[in-house]
mmCIF file of C-alpha atoms and ligand atoms in Angstrom:
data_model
loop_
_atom_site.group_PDB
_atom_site.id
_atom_site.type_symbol
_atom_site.label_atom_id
_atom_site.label_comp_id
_atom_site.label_asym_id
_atom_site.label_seq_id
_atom_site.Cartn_x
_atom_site.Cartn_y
_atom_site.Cartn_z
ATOM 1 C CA UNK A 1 0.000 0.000 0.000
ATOM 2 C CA UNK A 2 1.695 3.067 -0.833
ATOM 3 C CA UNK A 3 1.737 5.735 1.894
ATOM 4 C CA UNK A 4 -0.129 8.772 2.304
ATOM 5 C CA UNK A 5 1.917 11.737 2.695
ATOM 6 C CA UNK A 6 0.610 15.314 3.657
ATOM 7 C CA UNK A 7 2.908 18.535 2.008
ATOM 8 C CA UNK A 8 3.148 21.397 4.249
ATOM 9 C CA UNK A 9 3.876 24.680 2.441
ATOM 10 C CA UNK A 10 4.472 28.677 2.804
ATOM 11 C CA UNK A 11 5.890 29.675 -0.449
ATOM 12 C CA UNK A 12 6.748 28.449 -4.527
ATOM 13 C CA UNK A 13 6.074 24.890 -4.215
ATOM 14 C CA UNK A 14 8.738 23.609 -6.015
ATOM 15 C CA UNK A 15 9.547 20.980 -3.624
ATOM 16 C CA UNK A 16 5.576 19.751 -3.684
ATOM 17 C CA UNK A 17 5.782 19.703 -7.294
ATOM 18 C CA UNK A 18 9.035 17.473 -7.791
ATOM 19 C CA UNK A 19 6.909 15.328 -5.687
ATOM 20 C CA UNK A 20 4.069 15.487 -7.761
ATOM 21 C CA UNK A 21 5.740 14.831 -10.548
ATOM 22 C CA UNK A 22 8.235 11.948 -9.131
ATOM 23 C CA UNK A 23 4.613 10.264 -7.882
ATOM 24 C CA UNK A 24 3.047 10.853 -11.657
ATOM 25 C CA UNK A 25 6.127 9.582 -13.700
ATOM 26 C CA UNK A 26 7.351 6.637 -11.317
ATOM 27 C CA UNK A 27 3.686 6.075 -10.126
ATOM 28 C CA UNK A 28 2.445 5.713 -6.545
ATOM 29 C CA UNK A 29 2.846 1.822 -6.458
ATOM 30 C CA UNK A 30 6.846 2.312 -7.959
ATOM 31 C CA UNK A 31 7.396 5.217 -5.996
ATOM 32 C CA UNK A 32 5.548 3.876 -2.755
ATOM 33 C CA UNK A 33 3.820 7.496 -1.578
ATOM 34 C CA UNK A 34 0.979 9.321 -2.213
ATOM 35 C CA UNK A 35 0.196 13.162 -1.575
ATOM 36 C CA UNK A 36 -3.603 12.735 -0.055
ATOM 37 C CA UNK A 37 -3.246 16.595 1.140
ATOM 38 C CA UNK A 38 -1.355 20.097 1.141
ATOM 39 C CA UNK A 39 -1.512 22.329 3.958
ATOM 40 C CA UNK A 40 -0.675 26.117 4.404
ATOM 41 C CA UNK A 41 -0.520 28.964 6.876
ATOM 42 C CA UNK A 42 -1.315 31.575 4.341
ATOM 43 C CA UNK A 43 -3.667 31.793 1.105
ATOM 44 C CA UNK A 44 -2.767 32.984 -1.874
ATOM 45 C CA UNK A 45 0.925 31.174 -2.500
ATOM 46 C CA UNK A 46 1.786 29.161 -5.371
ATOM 47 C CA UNK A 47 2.219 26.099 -3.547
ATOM 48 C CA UNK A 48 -1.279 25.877 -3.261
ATOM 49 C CA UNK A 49 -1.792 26.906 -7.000
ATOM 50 C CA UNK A 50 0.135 23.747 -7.694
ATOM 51 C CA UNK A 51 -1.822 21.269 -5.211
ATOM 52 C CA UNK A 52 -5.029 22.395 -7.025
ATOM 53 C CA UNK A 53 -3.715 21.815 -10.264
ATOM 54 C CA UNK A 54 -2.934 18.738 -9.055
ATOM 55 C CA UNK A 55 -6.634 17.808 -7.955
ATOM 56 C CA UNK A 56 -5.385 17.444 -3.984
ATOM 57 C CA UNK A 57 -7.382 18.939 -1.074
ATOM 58 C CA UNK A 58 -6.135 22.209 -0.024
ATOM 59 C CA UNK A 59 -6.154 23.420 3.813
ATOM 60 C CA UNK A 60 -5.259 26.700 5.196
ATOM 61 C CA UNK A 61 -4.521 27.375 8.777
ATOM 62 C CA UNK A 62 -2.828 31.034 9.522
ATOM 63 C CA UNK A 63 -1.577 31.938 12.967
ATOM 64 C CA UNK A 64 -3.255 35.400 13.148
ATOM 65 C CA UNK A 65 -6.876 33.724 13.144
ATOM 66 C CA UNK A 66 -5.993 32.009 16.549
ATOM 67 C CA UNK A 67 -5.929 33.383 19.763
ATOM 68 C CA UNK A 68 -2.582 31.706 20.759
ATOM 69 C CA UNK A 69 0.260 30.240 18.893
ATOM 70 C CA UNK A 70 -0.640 26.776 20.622
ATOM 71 C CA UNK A 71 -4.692 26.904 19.289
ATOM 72 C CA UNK A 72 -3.287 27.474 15.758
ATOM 73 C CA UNK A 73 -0.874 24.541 16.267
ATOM 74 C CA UNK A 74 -3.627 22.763 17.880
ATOM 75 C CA UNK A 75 -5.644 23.347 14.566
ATOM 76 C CA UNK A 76 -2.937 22.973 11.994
ATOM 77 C CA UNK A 77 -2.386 19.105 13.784
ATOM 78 C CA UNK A 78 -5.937 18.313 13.163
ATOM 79 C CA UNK A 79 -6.795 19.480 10.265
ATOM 80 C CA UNK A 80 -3.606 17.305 9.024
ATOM 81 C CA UNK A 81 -4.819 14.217 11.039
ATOM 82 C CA UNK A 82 -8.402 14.746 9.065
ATOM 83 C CA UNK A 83 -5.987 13.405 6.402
ATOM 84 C CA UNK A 84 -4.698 10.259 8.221
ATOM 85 C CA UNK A 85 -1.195 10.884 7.016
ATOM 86 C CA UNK A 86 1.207 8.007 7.425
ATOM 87 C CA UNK A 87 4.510 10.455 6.688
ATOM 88 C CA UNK A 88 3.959 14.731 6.645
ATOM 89 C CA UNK A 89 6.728 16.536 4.470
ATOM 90 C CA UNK A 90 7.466 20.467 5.742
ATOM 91 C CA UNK A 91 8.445 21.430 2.152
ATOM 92 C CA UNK A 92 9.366 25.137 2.384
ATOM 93 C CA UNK A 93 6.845 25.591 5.164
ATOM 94 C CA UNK A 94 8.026 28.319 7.222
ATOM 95 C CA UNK A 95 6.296 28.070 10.640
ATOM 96 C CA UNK A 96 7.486 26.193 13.861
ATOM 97 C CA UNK A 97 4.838 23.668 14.728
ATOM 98 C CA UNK A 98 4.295 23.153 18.726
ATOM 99 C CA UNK A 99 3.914 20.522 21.198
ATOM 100 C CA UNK A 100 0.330 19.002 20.015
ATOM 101 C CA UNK A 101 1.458 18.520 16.296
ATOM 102 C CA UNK A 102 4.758 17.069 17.630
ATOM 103 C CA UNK A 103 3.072 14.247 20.004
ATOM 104 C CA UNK A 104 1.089 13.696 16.706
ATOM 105 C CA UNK A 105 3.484 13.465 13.908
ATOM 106 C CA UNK A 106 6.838 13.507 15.810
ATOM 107 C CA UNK A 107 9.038 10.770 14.157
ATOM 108 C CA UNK A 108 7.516 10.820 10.966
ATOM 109 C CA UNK A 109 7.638 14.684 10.385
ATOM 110 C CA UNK A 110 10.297 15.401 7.945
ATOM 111 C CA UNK A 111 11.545 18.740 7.109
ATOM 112 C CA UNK A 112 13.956 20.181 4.655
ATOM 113 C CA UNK A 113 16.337 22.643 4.905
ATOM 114 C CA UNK A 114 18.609 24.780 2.625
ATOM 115 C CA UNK A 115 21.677 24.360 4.442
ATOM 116 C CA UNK A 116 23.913 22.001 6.005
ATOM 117 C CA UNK A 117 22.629 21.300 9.667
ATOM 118 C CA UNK A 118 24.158 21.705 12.102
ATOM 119 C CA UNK A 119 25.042 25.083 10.367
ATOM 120 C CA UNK A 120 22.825 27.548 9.878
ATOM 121 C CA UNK A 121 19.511 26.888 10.888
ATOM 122 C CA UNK A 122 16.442 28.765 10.843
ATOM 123 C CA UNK A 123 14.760 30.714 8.093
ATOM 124 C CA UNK A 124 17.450 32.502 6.355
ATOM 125 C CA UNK A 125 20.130 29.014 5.826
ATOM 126 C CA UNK A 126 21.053 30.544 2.142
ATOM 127 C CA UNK A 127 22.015 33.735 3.307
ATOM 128 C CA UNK A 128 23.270 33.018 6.345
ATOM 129 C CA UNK A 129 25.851 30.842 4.943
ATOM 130 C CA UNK A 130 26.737 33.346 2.084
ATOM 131 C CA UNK A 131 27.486 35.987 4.975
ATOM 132 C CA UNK A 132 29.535 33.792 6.943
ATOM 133 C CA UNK A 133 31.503 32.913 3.846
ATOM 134 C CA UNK A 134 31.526 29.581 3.639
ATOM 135 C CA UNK A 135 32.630 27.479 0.695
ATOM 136 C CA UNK A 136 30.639 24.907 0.367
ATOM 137 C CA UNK A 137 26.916 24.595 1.625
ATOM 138 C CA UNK A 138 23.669 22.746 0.775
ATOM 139 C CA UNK A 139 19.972 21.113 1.571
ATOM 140 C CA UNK A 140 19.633 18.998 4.794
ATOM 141 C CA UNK A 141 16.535 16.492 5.343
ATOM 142 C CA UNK A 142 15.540 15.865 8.505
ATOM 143 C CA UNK A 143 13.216 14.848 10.965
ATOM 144 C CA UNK A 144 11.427 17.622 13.129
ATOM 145 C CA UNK A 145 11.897 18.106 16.703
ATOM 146 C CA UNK A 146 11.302 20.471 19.677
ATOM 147 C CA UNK A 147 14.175 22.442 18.447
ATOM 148 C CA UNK A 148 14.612 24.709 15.446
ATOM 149 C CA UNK A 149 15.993 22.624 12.495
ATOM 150 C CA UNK A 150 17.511 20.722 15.552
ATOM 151 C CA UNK A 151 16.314 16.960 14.333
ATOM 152 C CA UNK A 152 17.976 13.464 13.320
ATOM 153 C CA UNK A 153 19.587 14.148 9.598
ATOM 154 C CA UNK A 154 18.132 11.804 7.271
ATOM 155 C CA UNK A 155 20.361 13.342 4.113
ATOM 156 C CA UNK A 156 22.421 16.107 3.197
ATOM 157 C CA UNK A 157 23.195 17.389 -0.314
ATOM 158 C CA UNK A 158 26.265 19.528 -1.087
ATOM 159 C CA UNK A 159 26.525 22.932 -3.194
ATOM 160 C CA UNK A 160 29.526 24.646 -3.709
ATOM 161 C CA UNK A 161 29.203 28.817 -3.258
ATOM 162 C CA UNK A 162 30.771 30.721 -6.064
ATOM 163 C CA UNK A 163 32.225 33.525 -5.566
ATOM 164 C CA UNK A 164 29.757 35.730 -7.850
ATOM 165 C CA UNK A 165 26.792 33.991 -5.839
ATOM 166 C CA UNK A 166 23.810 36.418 -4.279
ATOM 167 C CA UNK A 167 21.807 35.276 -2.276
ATOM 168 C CA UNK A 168 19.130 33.912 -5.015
ATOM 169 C CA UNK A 169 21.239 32.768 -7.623
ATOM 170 C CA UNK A 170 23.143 30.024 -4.396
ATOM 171 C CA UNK A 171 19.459 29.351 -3.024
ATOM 172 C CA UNK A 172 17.952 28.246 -7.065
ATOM 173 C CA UNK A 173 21.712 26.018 -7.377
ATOM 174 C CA UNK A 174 20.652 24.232 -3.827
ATOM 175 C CA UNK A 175 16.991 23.641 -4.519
ATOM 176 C CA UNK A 176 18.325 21.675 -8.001
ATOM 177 C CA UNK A 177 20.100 19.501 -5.078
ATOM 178 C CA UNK A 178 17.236 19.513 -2.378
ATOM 179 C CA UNK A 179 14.326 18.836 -4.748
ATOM 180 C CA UNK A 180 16.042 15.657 -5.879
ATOM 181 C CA UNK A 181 17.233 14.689 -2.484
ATOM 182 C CA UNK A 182 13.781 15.424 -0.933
ATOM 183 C CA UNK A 183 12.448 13.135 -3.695
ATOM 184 C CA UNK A 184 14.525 10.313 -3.017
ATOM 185 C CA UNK A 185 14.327 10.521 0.625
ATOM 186 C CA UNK A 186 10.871 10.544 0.799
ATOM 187 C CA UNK A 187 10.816 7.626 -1.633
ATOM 188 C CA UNK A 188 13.019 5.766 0.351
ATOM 189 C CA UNK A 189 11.296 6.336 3.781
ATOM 190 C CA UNK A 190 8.086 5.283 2.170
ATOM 191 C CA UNK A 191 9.116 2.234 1.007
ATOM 192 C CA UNK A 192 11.780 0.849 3.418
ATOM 193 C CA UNK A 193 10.550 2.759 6.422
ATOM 194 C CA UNK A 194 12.750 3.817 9.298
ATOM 195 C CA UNK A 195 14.235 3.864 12.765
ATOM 196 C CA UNK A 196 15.482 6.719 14.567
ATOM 197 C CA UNK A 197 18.472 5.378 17.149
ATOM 198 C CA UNK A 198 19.360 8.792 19.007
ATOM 199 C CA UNK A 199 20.489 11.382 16.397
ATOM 200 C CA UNK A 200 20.960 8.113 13.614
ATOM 201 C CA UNK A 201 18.428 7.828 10.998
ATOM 202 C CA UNK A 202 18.005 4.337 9.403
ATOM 203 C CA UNK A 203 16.392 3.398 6.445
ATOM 204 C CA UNK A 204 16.675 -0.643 6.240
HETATM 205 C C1 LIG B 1 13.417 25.457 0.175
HETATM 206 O O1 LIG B 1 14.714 25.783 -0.247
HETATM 207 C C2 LIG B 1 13.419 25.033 1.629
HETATM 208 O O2 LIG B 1 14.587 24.391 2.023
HETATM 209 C C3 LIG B 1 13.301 26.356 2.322
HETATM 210 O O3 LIG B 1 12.356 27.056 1.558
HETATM 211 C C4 LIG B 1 12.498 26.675 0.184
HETATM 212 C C5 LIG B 1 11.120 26.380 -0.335
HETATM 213 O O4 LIG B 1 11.109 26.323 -1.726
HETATM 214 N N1 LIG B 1 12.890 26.173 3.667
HETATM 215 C C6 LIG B 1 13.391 26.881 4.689
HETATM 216 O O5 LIG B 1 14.171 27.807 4.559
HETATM 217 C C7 LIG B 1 12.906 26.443 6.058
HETATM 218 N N2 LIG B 1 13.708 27.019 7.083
HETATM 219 P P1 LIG B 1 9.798 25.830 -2.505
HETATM 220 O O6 LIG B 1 8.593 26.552 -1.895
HETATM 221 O O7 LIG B 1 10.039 26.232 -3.913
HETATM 222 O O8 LIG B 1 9.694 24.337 -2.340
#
């Protein structure tokens, strides 16, 4: 039975669409996943454009309609649960999820992240690394803790920084790397599962 994946998203989408289209090409028995949902915290992106294209179920949940941070968690957890998803992907989803979507979906909540954890986290990775000057940087996938892109490494992609890089021409060279990676990773966890042993991620 292939396994239902939700996509979380805040922004372009690309990552959702290399998975539509990995899931469309390969199929969902080959590839072993299906996208049964995409969730946002804002309206209007086109990462949800992309999900309707796609015939999915959309859902929305933005922080500022909540009274507290933890009632739009709260909500954000079950309207993915509605979805009974066996794996949720944070593809370019740029909110910290709380304690209630955690004891849901903690384990088998994988994010991914434009730089090479442990260095610069958070929601600037691209040009955080560009200001520090470092050579060589990347996409990290990893599972989602109770710390901020703090979580077991599942796989890491490398990128070299040129030295005529900005900040958007080094972030379009990693997401070549990270949409692949996020593709295969995915794919992988699907269809092998996993085991998290401390910080070790395995994928029999
Ligand atoms: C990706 O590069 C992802 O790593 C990054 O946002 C981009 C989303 O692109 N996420 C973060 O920076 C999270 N801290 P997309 O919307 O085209 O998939």
């Amino acid at each position: 039975m292939a396994k239902r994946l939700v996509v979380l998203v805040s922004g372009s989408g690309t990552n959702l669409q290399a998975l539509l289209d990995a899931i469309a090409t390969q199929g969902t028995a080959v590839y072993g996943a299906e996208i049964v949902a995409v969730g946002a915290d804002r309206d209007g992106i086109v990462g949800l454009e992309r999900a309707e294209r796609a015939g999915l179920p959309t859902f929305v949940r933005r922080v500022r309609d909540y009274a507290t941070r933890e009632e739009w968690d709260a909500a954000l957890a079950e309207a993915t649960a509605a979805y009974e998803p066996d794996l949720v992907v944070s593809a370019g989803f740029m909110k910290i999820v709380g304690k209630e979507f955690l004891a849901r979906f903690g384990g088998r909540f994988v994010n991914t992240h434009p730089a090479l954890l442990p260095s610069f986290p958070g929601a600037h990775g691209v040009r955080d690394a560009l200001a520090y000057g470092a050579k060589v940087t990347g996409c990290t996938v990893h599972f989602v803790d109770d710390g901020v892109d703090t979580g077991p490494i599942i796989a890491q992609g490398v990128v070299e920084v040129r030295d005529e890089d900005d900040e958007a021409a080094l972030h379009e060279r990693i997401k070549e790397v990270e949409r692949r990676l996020l593709v295969d990773v995915v794919g992988r966890l699907a269809r092998h599962g996993h085991r998290i042993e401390g910080r070790k991620v395995v994928i029999p």
